[in-house]
Amino acid sequence: MNNIHKTAIIEDGAILGENITVGAYTIIGKDVKIGDGTVIDSHTVIAGKTTIGKNNHIFSHASIGTIPQDLKFNGEDVELIIGDNNKIREYTLFNPGTSGGGSVTRIGNNNLFMGYVHVAHDCIIGNNCIFANGATLAGHVECDDFVVVGGLTPIHQFCKIGTQAMIGGASAIAQDIPPFCLAEGNKAVLRGLNLTGLRRRFENREDIDAIKQAYKELFESGKPLQAVAKDLVENSVNKYVKELANFVLTTKRGIPFERKLKSEDE
């Protein structure tokens, strides 16, 4: 049985599952689909062709599925897809895709979006991510699983953030951040590995040690980055090292790290 406040407006055509709560003065558009057990607090707008999975909690004053902030958008058939068990806090803004970017913005499961987070058109977000207050994802940004983005951090269009990367607050991301890495600064550069995240997720200490060694070879040895990455892909037996090295080989915006300068004796 659904619990829908009498002041909520649900347009004809909207599809709601079971055990859904809709708060006061919330507006749900005609092309919206919402899965079982989802809670939508007061004064929220859910518009456009938006599909929301099960057991999400969308807090007050969120704006979900309104048209992309892209001057090229001309009313095309685009959509926003949100998975299960996400927490979407107050004053968040999620936009659907555009025809130039695949027409879909896609968000996975078990993510936390704190207050004022913006997810722009054509973003792809994995599972178990945390975006702190005021994090801003421009169009076409990709975030893999277990990513953490600090507060007030913008991410430039088309950047990719690898699995379990962590980005410090008030940073500015203009290039791709590899898996397992820690980045910080304006403009952000790599500061090492997200060791706290690795220790929480990986029980096998050998995996962490292998990633540490790969990081040193890639970003601290002074050797050509692409050559080192290729060697790791071809010769490493550790799947996480291969993931890190493959990310480096396929980056489109480059990796922001401080290159070691060779001394005169080298």
Coordinates of N, CA and C in Angstrom, one line a residue, residues 12 24 55 96-97 105 107 135 138 150 175 178 184 215 223 235 238 266:
D12 N -1.1 11.6 -14.7 CA -1.5 10.3 -15.4 C -0.5 9.7 -16.3
A24 N 4.6 15.7 0.8 CA 3.7 16.9 0.5 C 4.4 17.7 -0.7
N55 N 13.7 0.9 -3.3 CA 14.2 1.2 -1.9 C 15.2 2.4 -2.0
P96 N 18.8 14.0 -17.4 CA 18.9 12.9 -18.3 C 20.0 13.1 -19.3
G97 N 20.2 12.1 -20.2 CA 21.2 12.2 -21.3 C 20.8 13.2 -22.4
T105 N 21.5 9.1 -18.9 CA 22.3 9.3 -17.7 C 21.9 8.0 -16.8
I107 N 22.7 5.7 -13.3 CA 23.2 5.7 -11.9 C 22.9 4.3 -11.3
A135 N 29.4 18.4 -4.6 CA 30.2 17.8 -5.7 C 29.4 18.0 -7.0
A138 N 30.1 17.4 -14.4 CA 29.7 17.9 -15.7 C 29.3 16.8 -16.6
G150 N 35.1 14.3 -2.7 CA 34.9 15.2 -1.6 C 34.0 16.4 -1.9
Q175 N 41.4 15.9 -15.4 CA 41.9 14.7 -16.1 C 41.4 13.5 -15.5
P178 N 43.0 7.4 -12.0 CA 43.0 5.9 -12.2 C 42.4 5.2 -10.9
E184 N 44.0 15.1 -5.3 CA 43.7 16.3 -4.5 C 44.3 17.5 -5.1
Y215 N 51.9 1.2 -8.7 CA 51.8 2.7 -8.6 C 53.2 3.3 -8.7
K223 N 60.0 6.6 -15.5 CA 60.0 5.9 -16.8 C 58.7 6.3 -17.7
N235 N 52.6 -8.5 -18.4 CA 53.4 -9.4 -17.5 C 52.9 -9.6 -16.1
N238 N 48.5 -10.0 -11.5 CA 47.5 -9.5 -10.6 C 46.4 -8.8 -11.3
E266 N 71.8 10.6 -13.5 CA 71.0 9.4 -14.0 C 71.2 9.3 -15.5

